[in-house]
Amino acid sequence: MAGFDFVNRETELEGIKECLNSNSAVFLDSLGNSGLTHFLKKLYYDYCAENAYCFYIDGEQNRSLQEQMLYQIFEASKREDKSRKRMWQKPRKQMGKNIKEVIKICAYGIDIIPCLPNIGDLVNSFINAIETTLDADEYHIKDYKIEQALTKLFKTIDKPIYVLIDRTDLLIKESYQFLATMLKDCNAKILFTFSNSDAEKEIKIVSQLSLGGIKHFKQETVFDRPDKNMIVELFKHYEKALNDDLMKYICDRHRKIHIIMAKINGCDIYLSGIDEKKGYLLKILAVLNVPIEAKLLERIYEKHPVYALNFLHSEFEALLDELIQKKALCIKNNEVELAEIVDYCSSIEISNLDRIIITNDIIATFLQAKEQLNISQLKFAIANTTKDYSKKKAFIMALLCQQKKS
């Protein structure tokens, strides 16, 4: 992958590949802020370059394993990468209407609009590719679960299917039974990663996988944060100066990858001058993870029960200006977004409670301004309104309108 920087982790990379070659399940513990996500994406890119079937699964997403897999198949079908399209073409045809219906459900929650005649060009670009292969009884489509459809799909593939799970402990519970099914019935090679701070939860999850008769391996070494040698290599790679004072500074903060990359990218945001108000604004952008107009961001920010008291527009503008000066934020196309620093906002702790509150505030704001939202913002809203079908339907309709415009 052009432009993907990967520094001084080759030993760990080859070690994991060897483990996956000889085992169906591999378990890896990691320290927080170690750079594991970047490592897994490099592993994913390597398998894709070899034309292997591979999925990168994000445990923090508000989607099940099954939904993420189907979404990635769907995405691969519309990319211009012809080799990846061809890979999925044959197994996709085996599924006929079953996979067609499931992908409708997965992509934009179409299950709540039973007879929608046009679900937008984005989905149609994929569905049209399999339209001529239909041989299932359309009246029995609803009998198929996502798990059944994927299992049938994977059984048509005669090569290993690699699944790389980032933060297995955060996957929603509906995913674990399907993982067990994949290990039992499919030619799956699954890498389970866990935070080493919660061994009890890891044991509980592993116990649900029914590993009897499944060849598996537990890595003895923990995926660690960069050591001093790797820190030196990182600074060399990015052609940045590193002195003893800076090395001490990084080590005093436990060698967290986000601290290192912030320094490499010239950002001192984590370390000084960040009060609670600025921190909360950064948390909103980190949870949203897409650019947003300043006016809309301000409406989300002022929903905070404390900051809303005596709220002043001028104060919000001052917060934005300070964060932009610190290189934490930037303005592109009249929209605010986090500066391009690798997983920057993971360096600011976001509790589960904060994440839920912020997500609810974003959804409430977006619902009042859905006609103003872009496609990325609407996708966020759809993905995060799983329990409220009326809101989801409103966002889906707004998304379809945006697709027609574009």
XYZ file of N, CA and C in Angstrom, residues 14-276:
789
model
N 6.114 -11.025 11.081
C 6.391 -12.373 10.574
C 5.984 -13.426 11.592
N 6.150 -13.117 12.881
C 5.767 -14.067 13.921
C 4.275 -14.366 13.908
N 3.458 -13.308 13.747
C 2.007 -13.499 13.703
C 1.603 -14.267 12.446
N 2.231 -13.958 11.322
C 1.910 -14.676 10.076
C 2.205 -16.165 10.216
N 3.339 -16.502 10.822
C 3.683 -17.907 11.022
C 2.664 -18.596 11.923
N 2.230 -17.900 12.987
C 1.234 -18.477 13.890
C -0.089 -18.720 13.171
N -0.520 -17.765 12.348
C -1.781 -17.921 11.628
C -1.690 -19.009 10.562
N -0.510 -19.191 9.991
C -0.352 -20.252 8.985
C -0.583 -21.631 9.575
N -0.234 -21.814 10.841
C -0.285 -23.144 11.451
C -1.400 -23.304 12.484
N -2.226 -22.258 12.697
C -3.302 -22.325 13.684
C -4.567 -21.669 13.152
N -5.703 -22.143 13.636
C -6.970 -21.519 13.261
C -7.275 -20.299 14.120
N -6.805 -20.308 15.355
C -7.040 -19.188 16.268
C -5.741 -18.816 16.963
N -5.427 -17.531 16.937
C -4.230 -17.024 17.612
C -4.672 -15.904 18.546
N -4.155 -15.908 19.775
C -4.545 -14.927 20.788
C -3.338 -14.060 21.139
N -3.541 -12.745 21.092
C -2.462 -11.797 21.322
C -2.914 -10.723 22.300
N -2.168 -10.556 23.385
C -2.426 -9.479 24.335
C -1.589 -8.260 23.960
N -2.091 -7.075 24.288
C -1.345 -5.863 23.959
C -1.503 -4.829 25.052
N -0.520 -3.962 25.151
C -0.636 -2.784 26.006
C -1.435 -1.719 25.265
N -2.155 -0.884 26.006
C -2.846 0.227 25.382
C -1.862 1.223 24.796
N -2.283 1.906 23.739
C -1.435 2.918 23.082
C -0.114 2.330 22.607
N -0.194 1.107 22.066
C 1.028 0.429 21.611
C 1.225 0.527 20.106
N 0.214 0.970 19.383
C 0.287 0.985 17.924
C -0.271 -0.285 17.304
N -1.051 -1.052 18.064
C -1.581 -2.321 17.568
C -2.484 -2.133 16.349
N -3.336 -1.113 16.358
C -4.251 -0.902 15.231
C -3.477 -0.717 13.935
N -2.432 0.078 13.964
C -1.599 0.297 12.784
C -0.941 -1.011 12.349
N -0.502 -1.795 13.310
C 0.116 -3.089 13.041
C -0.876 -4.021 12.338
N -2.106 -4.080 12.829
C -3.114 -4.962 12.236
C -3.473 -4.513 10.812
N -3.500 -3.219 10.593
C -3.808 -2.737 9.244
C -2.684 -3.072 8.267
N -1.444 -3.026 8.749
C -0.332 -3.452 7.911
C -0.471 -4.932 7.572
N -0.817 -5.755 8.548
C -1.029 -7.178 8.319
C -2.158 -7.398 7.316
N -3.225 -6.627 7.460
C -4.351 -6.700 6.521
C -3.904 -6.348 5.107
N -3.145 -5.271 4.958
C -2.673 -4.862 3.636
C -1.774 -5.932 3.018
N -0.950 -6.569 3.831
C -0.067 -7.622 3.320
C -0.888 -8.786 2.771
N -1.906 -9.205 3.506
C -2.734 -10.316 3.028
C -3.492 -9.920 1.759
N -3.985 -8.691 1.712
C -4.682 -8.226 0.509
C -3.740 -8.216 -0.701
N -2.487 -7.811 -0.471
C -1.508 -7.785 -1.557
C -1.230 -9.184 -2.104
N -1.455 -10.190 -1.262
C -1.271 -11.582 -1.680
C -2.560 -12.182 -2.235
N -3.579 -11.336 -2.438
C -4.898 -11.769 -2.902
C -5.533 -12.794 -1.966
N -5.278 -12.645 -0.684
C -5.928 -13.490 0.318
C -7.249 -12.855 0.718
N -8.165 -13.684 1.208
C -9.419 -13.170 1.751
C -9.155 -12.726 3.186
N -9.311 -11.447 3.454
C -8.937 -10.922 4.768
C -9.912 -9.837 5.201
N -10.210 -9.831 6.493
C -11.087 -8.822 7.086
C -10.369 -8.192 8.281
N -10.462 -6.865 8.378
C -10.035 -6.159 9.584
C -11.294 -5.775 10.340
N -11.419 -6.244 11.580
C -12.619 -6.016 12.380
C -12.277 -5.105 13.549
N -13.033 -4.029 13.687
C -12.818 -3.050 14.745
C -13.810 -3.311 15.877
N -13.305 -3.781 17.009
C -14.170 -4.099 18.141
C -14.901 -2.892 18.691
N -14.382 -1.687 18.443
C -15.018 -0.482 18.980
C -16.166 0.015 18.127
N -16.325 -0.537 16.919
C -17.443 -0.111 16.088
C -18.751 -0.603 16.666
N -19.782 0.159 16.449
C -21.110 -0.225 16.923
C -21.790 -1.126 15.896
N -21.038 -2.122 15.431
C -21.542 -3.091 14.465
C -21.032 -4.464 14.845
N -21.815 -5.478 14.550
C -21.378 -6.838 14.831
C -20.285 -7.244 13.851
N -19.598 -8.314 14.177
C -18.605 -8.897 13.276
C -19.224 -9.169 11.911
N -20.432 -9.745 11.900
C -21.080 -10.115 10.650
C -21.344 -8.892 9.776
N -21.836 -7.827 10.386
C -22.129 -6.616 9.621
C -20.863 -6.014 9.049
N -19.796 -5.986 9.837
C -18.539 -5.433 9.342
C -18.004 -6.242 8.169
N -18.138 -7.569 8.250
C -17.665 -8.417 7.155
C -18.448 -8.146 5.874
N -19.761 -8.107 5.985
C -20.569 -7.876 4.802
C -20.321 -6.493 4.213
N -20.133 -5.527 5.083
C -19.860 -4.184 4.593
C -18.539 -4.157 3.814
N -17.541 -4.900 4.286
C -16.258 -4.933 3.589
C -16.354 -5.664 2.251
N -17.165 -6.715 2.186
C -17.398 -7.380 0.897
C -18.069 -6.406 -0.058
N -19.048 -5.715 0.466
C -19.779 -4.713 -0.319
C -18.830 -3.614 -0.827
N -17.970 -3.124 0.052
C -17.025 -2.082 -0.340
C -16.063 -2.593 -1.414
N -15.576 -3.840 -1.252
C -14.635 -4.395 -2.222
C -15.266 -4.505 -3.601
N -16.567 -4.744 -3.642
C -17.242 -4.941 -4.922
C -17.339 -3.667 -5.740
N -17.226 -2.508 -5.091
C -17.358 -1.255 -5.836
C -16.051 -0.506 -6.002
N -14.964 -1.079 -5.463
C -13.670 -0.434 -5.639
C -13.177 -0.634 -7.065
N -12.254 0.198 -7.469
C -11.699 0.083 -8.807
C -10.593 -0.962 -8.886
N -10.233 -1.551 -7.751
C -9.218 -2.592 -7.727
C -9.817 -3.859 -8.336
N -9.512 -4.143 -9.603
C -10.159 -5.232 -10.323
C -9.837 -6.590 -9.722
N -8.621 -6.749 -9.196
C -8.257 -8.047 -8.628
C -9.101 -8.361 -7.401
N -9.376 -7.342 -6.566
C -10.205 -7.568 -5.387
C -11.659 -7.833 -5.791
N -12.126 -7.151 -6.841
C -13.470 -7.414 -7.333
C -13.602 -8.863 -7.785
N -12.616 -9.330 -8.560
C -12.674 -10.696 -9.074
C -12.660 -11.716 -7.953
N -11.916 -11.427 -6.888
C -11.833 -12.365 -5.769
C -13.202 -12.676 -5.198
N -14.038 -11.631 -5.069
C -15.333 -11.830 -4.434
C -16.427 -12.225 -5.429
N -16.116 -12.169 -6.731
C -17.168 -12.384 -7.720
C -17.739 -13.794 -7.667
N -16.873 -14.810 -7.662
C -17.359 -16.187 -7.692
C -18.123 -16.568 -6.433
N -17.549 -16.386 -5.228
C -18.322 -16.744 -4.041
C -19.581 -15.919 -3.869
N -19.543 -14.666 -4.362
C -20.709 -13.816 -4.229
C -21.866 -14.364 -5.052
N -21.549 -14.895 -6.251
C -22.596 -15.428 -7.108
C -23.293 -16.621 -6.485
N -22.584 -17.356 -5.672
C -23.174 -18.541 -5.050
C -24.331 -18.186 -4.123
N -24.361 -16.959 -3.666
C -25.345 -16.594 -2.660
C -26.659 -16.079 -3.236
N -26.658 -15.638 -4.498
C -27.893 -15.184 -5.109
C -28.636 -14.156 -4.283
N -29.928 -14.319 -4.185
C -30.758 -13.341 -3.485
C -30.467 -13.290 -1.997
N -29.978 -14.389 -1.442
C -29.718 -14.392 -0.004
C -28.728 -13.304 0.372
N -27.595 -13.293 -0.310
C -26.566 -12.308 0.010
C -27.030 -10.914 -0.395
N -27.814 -10.836 -1.478
C -28.348 -9.538 -1.907
C -29.168 -8.898 -0.788
N -30.052 -9.668 -0.210
C -30.920 -9.116 0.828
C -30.140 -8.771 2.080
N -29.191 -9.627 2.422
C -28.412 -9.380 3.627
C -27.581 -8.118 3.483
N -27.036 -7.890 2.301
C -26.220 -6.695 2.104
C -27.092 -5.445 2.163
N -28.308 -5.524 1.698
C -29.228 -4.400 1.875
C -29.373 -4.070 3.355
N -29.590 -5.117 4.139
C -29.790 -4.915 5.577
C -28.548 -4.319 6.210
N -27.393 -4.869 5.821
C -26.135 -4.459 6.453
C -25.778 -3.025 6.144
N -25.935 -2.640 4.885
C -25.353 -1.374 4.464
C -26.000 -0.163 5.125
N -27.323 -0.105 5.113
C -27.949 1.106 5.639
C -29.231 0.821 6.430
N -29.298 -0.329 7.065
C -30.463 -0.617 7.889
C -31.746 -0.721 7.095
N -31.670 -1.315 5.889
C -32.842 -1.368 5.026
C -33.902 -2.318 5.579
N -33.564 -3.078 6.611
C -34.543 -3.988 7.201
C -35.766 -3.253 7.750
N -35.666 -1.969 7.973
C -36.819 -1.249 8.525
C -37.642 -0.596 7.423
N -37.235 -0.777 6.166
C -38.014 -0.283 5.033
C -38.224 -1.484 4.112
N -39.241 -2.309 4.352
C -39.348 -3.630 3.718
C -39.375 -3.622 2.199
N -39.987 -2.626 1.574
C -40.180 -2.687 0.125
C -39.597 -1.467 -0.578
N -38.449 -1.031 -0.138
C -37.847 0.155 -0.740
C -37.411 -0.166 -2.167
N -37.938 0.519 -3.193
C -37.620 0.170 -4.574
C -36.241 0.637 -5.017
N -35.717 1.681 -4.400
C -34.427 2.210 -4.836
C -33.602 2.558 -3.613
N -32.533 1.830 -3.361
C -31.736 2.073 -2.157
C -30.477 2.864 -2.447
N -30.445 3.529 -3.612
C -29.334 4.435 -3.884
C -28.249 3.801 -4.736
N -27.543 4.643 -5.463
C -26.519 4.151 -6.379
C -25.426 3.381 -5.683
N -25.099 3.773 -4.440
C -24.000 3.134 -3.737
C -24.248 1.652 -3.545
N -25.459 1.277 -3.142
C -25.791 -0.125 -2.954
C -26.073 -0.794 -4.291
N -26.740 -0.092 -5.201
C -27.090 -0.688 -6.484
C -25.864 -1.099 -7.279
N -24.776 -0.369 -7.136
C -23.557 -0.712 -7.875
C -23.081 -2.112 -7.538
N -23.402 -2.556 -6.325
C -23.047 -3.919 -5.925
C -24.144 -4.906 -6.292
N -25.396 -4.547 -6.008
C -26.493 -5.499 -6.212
C -26.660 -5.836 -7.688
N -26.470 -4.864 -8.573
C -26.628 -5.125 -9.996
C -25.651 -6.177 -10.493
N -24.501 -6.268 -9.823
C -23.484 -7.227 -10.242
C -23.928 -8.669 -10.035
N -24.892 -8.900 -9.133
C -25.344 -10.272 -8.885
C -26.800 -10.486 -9.300
N -27.393 -9.460 -9.918
C -28.824 -9.518 -10.237
C -29.153 -10.699 -11.141
N -28.241 -11.069 -12.049
C -28.542 -12.112 -13.031
C -28.356 -13.520 -12.488
N -27.928 -13.660 -11.252
C -27.645 -14.991 -10.714
C -28.694 -15.452 -9.715
N -29.829 -14.808 -9.676
C -30.819 -15.117 -8.656
C -31.517 -16.438 -8.951
N -31.531 -17.312 -7.946
C -32.237 -18.571 -8.110
C -32.939 -18.991 -6.827
N -32.992 -18.123 -5.826
C -33.655 -18.432 -4.556
C -35.078 -17.898 -4.573
N -35.918 -18.481 -3.782
C -37.298 -18.038 -3.660
C -37.340 -16.751 -2.849
N -37.701 -15.634 -3.494
C -37.623 -14.348 -2.814
C -38.554 -14.271 -1.619
N -39.566 -15.097 -1.578
C -40.495 -15.042 -0.454
C -39.920 -15.692 0.804
N -38.775 -16.363 0.654
C -38.159 -17.001 1.815
C -36.850 -16.324 2.222
N -36.604 -15.166 1.661
C -35.365 -14.442 1.968
C -35.233 -14.197 3.458
N -36.331 -13.837 4.110
C -36.254 -13.451 5.521
C -35.882 -14.621 6.422
N -35.945 -15.856 5.899
C -35.575 -17.017 6.714
C -34.073 -17.082 6.928
N -33.326 -16.341 6.143
C -31.871 -16.407 6.216
C -31.342 -15.347 7.173
N -30.519 -15.766 8.074
C -29.847 -14.848 8.976
C -28.534 -14.406 8.336
N -28.014 -13.317 8.812
C -26.718 -12.865 8.318
C -25.671 -13.958 8.505
N -25.691 -14.616 9.664
C -24.700 -15.657 9.931
C -24.808 -16.793 8.926
N -26.034 -17.210 8.591
C -26.218 -18.300 7.644
C -25.709 -17.917 6.264
N -26.002 -16.679 5.869
C -25.565 -16.233 4.555
C -24.045 -16.208 4.458
N -23.401 -15.662 5.481
C -21.942 -15.588 5.456
C -21.309 -16.975 5.528
N -21.866 -17.845 6.348
C -21.316 -19.197 6.452
C -21.375 -19.898 5.109
N -22.504 -19.783 4.423
C -22.636 -20.395 3.096
C -21.645 -19.765 2.117
N -21.498 -18.472 2.213
C -20.551 -17.778 1.347
C -19.137 -18.283 1.569
N -18.719 -18.359 2.830
C -17.348 -18.758 3.145
C -17.073 -20.216 2.794
N -18.100 -21.056 2.817
C -17.899 -22.467 2.469
C -17.612 -22.662 0.993
N -17.916 -21.645 0.177
C -17.609 -21.738 -1.249
C -16.172 -21.341 -1.554
N -15.461 -20.842 -0.549
C -14.096 -20.356 -0.742
C -13.110 -21.448 -0.323
N -12.207 -21.802 -1.215
C -11.278 -22.899 -0.941
C -9.925 -22.419 -0.418
N -9.858 -21.147 -0.051
C -8.631 -20.585 0.523
C -8.898 -20.149 1.962
N -7.840 -19.983 2.769
C -8.059 -19.496 4.143
C -8.695 -18.107 4.155
N -9.535 -17.873 5.140
C -10.164 -16.570 5.348
C -9.558 -15.988 6.616
N -8.792 -14.903 6.481
C -8.117 -14.293 7.620
C -9.020 -13.225 8.243
N -9.130 -13.277 9.550
C -9.931 -12.297 10.287
C -9.054 -11.711 11.391
N -8.812 -10.413 11.329
C -7.941 -9.725 12.282
C -8.822 -8.835 13.158
N -8.934 -9.182 14.432
C -9.875 -8.479 15.309
C -9.122 -7.548 16.258
N -9.384 -6.279 16.121
C -8.801 -5.244 16.980
C -9.722 -5.043 18.179
N -9.201 -5.304 19.394
C -9.979 -5.176 20.634
C -11.170 -6.142 20.641
N -10.872 -7.420 20.651
C -11.904 -8.452 20.692
C -12.834 -8.254 21.880
N -12.298 -7.761 22.990
C -13.095 -7.603 24.205
C -14.210 -6.581 24.059
N -14.157 -5.736 23.024
C -15.189 -4.721 22.836
C -16.229 -5.104 21.786
N -16.066 -6.262 21.139
C -17.063 -6.708 20.172
C -18.417 -6.880 20.853
N -19.476 -6.551 20.140
C -20.791 -6.770 20.720
C -21.048 -8.271 20.813
N -21.841 -8.671 21.790
C -21.949 -10.084 22.164
C -22.490 -10.962 21.042
N -23.253 -10.396 20.104
C -23.795 -11.189 19.004
C -22.713 -11.753 18.095
N -21.499 -11.267 18.239
C -20.420 -11.696 17.348
C -19.794 -13.024 17.756
N -19.846 -13.364 19.037
C -19.051 -14.495 19.526
C -19.527 -15.841 18.994
N -20.829 -16.035 18.873
C -21.333 -17.296 18.353
C -20.905 -17.498 16.909
N -20.904 -16.402 16.151
C -20.488 -16.529 14.748
C -18.996 -16.825 14.648
N -18.195 -16.261 15.541
C -16.767 -16.596 15.561
C -16.576 -18.094 15.802
N -17.342 -18.636 16.734
C -17.260 -20.071 17.007
C -17.654 -20.881 15.773
N -18.691 -20.423 15.072
C -19.141 -21.109 13.852
C -18.067 -21.066 12.776
N -17.433 -19.913 12.618
C -16.375 -19.796 11.614
C -15.218 -20.752 11.905
N -14.821 -20.817 13.172
C -13.717 -21.709 13.532
C -14.077 -23.163 13.287
N -15.335 -23.503 13.476
C -15.763 -24.889 13.352
C -16.041 -25.283 11.905
N -16.721 -24.412 11.157
C -17.269 -24.804 9.855
C -16.577 -24.186 8.650
N -15.725 -23.177 8.854
C -15.096 -22.491 7.721
C -13.580 -22.611 7.824
N -12.919 -22.372 6.726
C -11.449 -22.396 6.708
C -10.937 -21.044 7.192
N -11.152 -20.786 8.484
C -10.860 -19.464 9.043
C -9.543 -19.463 9.804
N -8.853 -18.333 9.715
C -7.641 -18.056 10.484
C -7.895 -16.745 11.218
N -8.117 -16.813 12.515
C -8.587 -15.641 13.244
C -7.560 -15.196 14.281
N -7.200 -13.917 14.224
C -6.318 -13.308 15.217
C -7.171 -12.518 16.194
N -7.183 -12.960 17.454
C -7.930 -12.288 18.514
C -6.948 -11.431 19.317
N -7.178 -10.137 19.391
C -6.313 -9.284 20.210
C -7.100 -8.750 21.400
N -6.412 -8.655 22.525
C -7.031 -8.217 23.768
C -6.132 -7.205 24.468
N -6.738 -6.356 25.261
C -5.969 -5.516 26.164
C -5.514 -6.384 27.338
N -4.241 -6.305 27.686
C -3.735 -7.175 28.758
C -4.186 -6.720 30.142
N -4.983 -5.667 30.195
C -5.438 -5.152 31.486
C -6.717 -5.846 31.982
N -7.297 -6.726 31.150
C -8.556 -7.357 31.547
C -8.522 -8.839 31.206
N -7.688 -9.580 31.935
C -7.514 -11.011 31.675
C -8.799 -11.792 31.918
N -9.584 -11.367 32.907
C -10.814 -12.090 33.232
C -11.812 -12.056 32.082
N -11.930 -10.901 31.439
C -12.850 -10.797 30.314
C -12.354 -11.625 29.138
N -11.051 -11.649 28.940
C -10.476 -12.451 27.856
C -10.820 -13.929 28.063
N -10.644 -14.414 29.288
C -10.940 -15.820 29.587
C -12.417 -16.128 29.320
N -13.292 -15.194 29.705
C -14.723 -15.387 29.504
C -15.061 -15.494 28.020
N -14.450 -14.645 27.207
C -14.728 -14.653 25.770
C -14.194 -15.931 25.131
N -12.963 -16.293 25.471
C -12.362 -17.498 24.891
C -13.193 -18.731 25.224
N -13.777 -18.751 26.419
C -14.592 -19.904 26.825
C -15.829 -20.069 25.957
N -16.260 -18.996 25.287
C -17.454 -19.052 24.430
C -17.155 -19.531 23.015
N -15.882 -19.731 22.705
C -15.493 -20.051 21.332
C -15.488 -21.533 21.014
N -15.673 -22.394 22.014
C -15.731 -23.850 21.790
C -14.516 -24.327 20.997
N -13.348 -24.195 21.602
C -12.096 -24.469 20.899
C -11.709 -25.945 20.878
N -12.550 -26.813 21.411
C -12.226 -28.236 21.388
C -12.020 -28.724 19.968
N -10.846 -29.295 19.692
C -10.534 -29.780 18.355
C -10.048 -28.711 17.402
N -10.035 -27.444 17.831
C -9.564 -26.334 16.992
C -8.111 -26.035 17.350
N -7.240 -26.017 16.363
C -5.830 -25.729 16.631
C -5.674 -24.246 16.945
N -5.168 -23.947 18.140
C -5.054 -22.551 18.546
C -3.729 -22.325 19.285
N -3.381 -21.048 19.415
C -2.082 -20.701 19.992
C -2.207 -19.378 20.740
N -1.601 -19.326 21.907
C -1.579 -18.102 22.713
C -0.165 -17.526 22.701
N -0.029 -16.309 22.189
C 1.276 -15.655 22.160
C 1.721 -15.352 23.589
N 2.925 -15.774 23.927
C 3.434 -15.530 25.277
C 3.822 -14.078 25.487
N 4.351 -13.455 24.455
C 4.800 -12.069 24.584
C 3.645 -11.104 24.325
N 3.631 -10.036 25.084
C 2.613 -8.996 24.917
C 3.072 -8.018 23.843
N 2.140 -7.576 22.984
C 2.462 -6.558 21.990
C 2.705 -5.250 22.742
N 3.955 -4.852 22.798
C 4.372 -3.772 23.692
C 4.391 -2.430 22.971
N 4.481 -1.387 23.765
C 4.706 -0.054 23.207
C 6.121 0.028 22.644
N 6.356 0.993 21.752
C 7.693 1.100 21.165
C 8.781 1.224 22.231
N 9.856 0.435 22.079
C 11.001 0.585 22.984
C 11.886 1.721 22.467
N 12.991 1.958 23.156
C 13.839 3.104 22.774
C 14.391 2.949 21.360
N 14.780 1.731 20.994
C 15.321 1.516 19.639
C 14.281 1.835 18.574
N 13.057 1.417 18.823
C 12.006 1.694 17.846
C 11.676 3.184 17.791
N 11.712 3.847 18.931
C 11.479 5.292 18.949
C 12.519 6.007 18.096
N 13.770 5.591 18.242
C 14.847 6.165 17.423
C 14.556 5.937 15.943
N 14.128 4.710 15.581
C 13.852 4.386 14.180
C 12.671 5.190 13.642
N 11.674 5.399 14.481
C 10.525 6.196 14.057
C 10.933 7.631 13.728
N 11.728 8.224 14.593
C 12.172 9.605 14.343
C 13.062 9.671 13.101
N 13.889 8.654 12.882
C 14.719 8.616 11.670
C 13.847 8.510 10.427
N 12.849 7.627 10.506
C 11.977 7.397 9.351
C 11.264 8.680 8.934
N 10.802 9.435 9.907
C 10.070 10.669 9.607
C 10.988 11.893 9.528
N 12.291 11.620 9.617
C 13.308 12.671 9.482
C 13.092 13.800 10.488
N 12.885 13.426 11.747
C 12.698 14.378 12.833
C 13.831 14.232 13.847
N 14.163 15.342 14.485
C 15.258 15.326 15.460
C 14.794 14.717 16.780
N 15.679 13.935 17.384
C 15.392 13.315 18.677
C 16.618 13.482 19.570
N 16.446 14.134 20.723
C 17.554 14.303 21.650
C 17.240 13.603 22.970
N 18.167 13.645 23.904
C 17.985 12.942 25.176
C 16.807 13.482 25.965
N 16.619 14.802 25.930
C 15.504 15.390 26.680
C 14.156 14.908 26.134
N 14.062 14.845 24.812
C 12.814 14.394 24.205
C 12.576 12.906 24.475
N 13.643 12.115 24.431
C 13.514 10.691 24.744
C 13.037 10.504 26.186
N 13.600 11.258 27.109
C 13.172 11.164 28.510
C 11.701 11.563 28.654
N 11.353 12.618 27.952
C 9.983 13.122 27.964
C 8.998 12.032 27.531
N 9.346 11.316 26.444
C 8.491 10.246 25.924
C 8.445 9.069 26.901
N 9.596 8.704 27.442
C 9.654 7.569 28.369
C 8.905 7.866 29.669
N 8.961 9.116 30.113
C 8.230 9.501 31.324
C 6.725 9.352 31.143
N 6.295 9.377 29.898
C 4.870 9.223 29.587
C 4.587 7.840 29.030
N 5.418 6.887 29.442
C 5.191 5.453 29.211
C 5.265 5.044 27.743
N 5.966 5.812 26.932
C 6.235 5.465 25.536
C 4.960 5.210 24.727
N 3.915 5.926 25.037
C 2.663 5.743 24.307
C 2.838 6.197 22.862
N 2.310 5.381 21.945
C 2.511 5.674 20.524
C 1.919 7.015 20.129
N 0.831 7.426 20.781
C 0.204 8.694 20.415
C 1.046 9.889 20.864
N 1.746 9.712 21.964
C 2.677 10.762 22.392
C 3.815 10.879 21.390
N 4.339 9.739 20.969
C 5.454 9.724 20.015
C 5.044 10.369 18.700
N 3.887 9.939 18.156
C 3.462 10.457 16.864
C 3.057 11.926 16.954
N 2.517 12.329 18.086
C 2.199 13.746 18.266
C 3.462 14.588 18.185
N 4.531 14.115 18.852
C 5.798 14.839 18.805
C 6.387 14.847 17.391
N 6.318 13.711 16.719
C 6.846 13.631 15.353
C 6.099 14.587 14.437
N 4.790 14.728 14.663
C 3.974 15.595 13.816
C 3.919 17.035 14.309
N 4.730 17.350 15.339
C 4.843 18.727 15.797
C 3.681 19.196 16.640
N 3.031 18.269 17.326
C 1.871 18.632 18.139
C 2.150 18.335 19.601
N 1.951 19.336 20.452
C 2.206 19.191 21.885
C 0.891 19.132 22.663
N -0.171 18.794 21.944
C -1.511 18.949 22.492
C -1.748 18.124 23.744
N -1.224 16.904 23.780
C -1.523 16.009 24.899
C -0.927 16.527 26.202
N 0.088 17.350 26.089
C 0.964 17.573 27.228
C 0.712 18.860 27.989
N 0.178 19.851 27.344
C 0.055 21.119 28.056
C -1.095 21.949 27.501
N -1.675 22.739 28.373
C -2.650 23.734 27.937
C -4.004 23.185 27.558
N -4.301 21.938 27.905
C -5.599 21.373 27.547
C -6.461 21.288 28.794
N -7.427 22.177 28.886
C -8.345 22.117 30.017
C -9.530 21.227 29.651
N -10.478 21.107 30.550
C -11.595 20.183 30.337
C -12.443 20.575 29.133
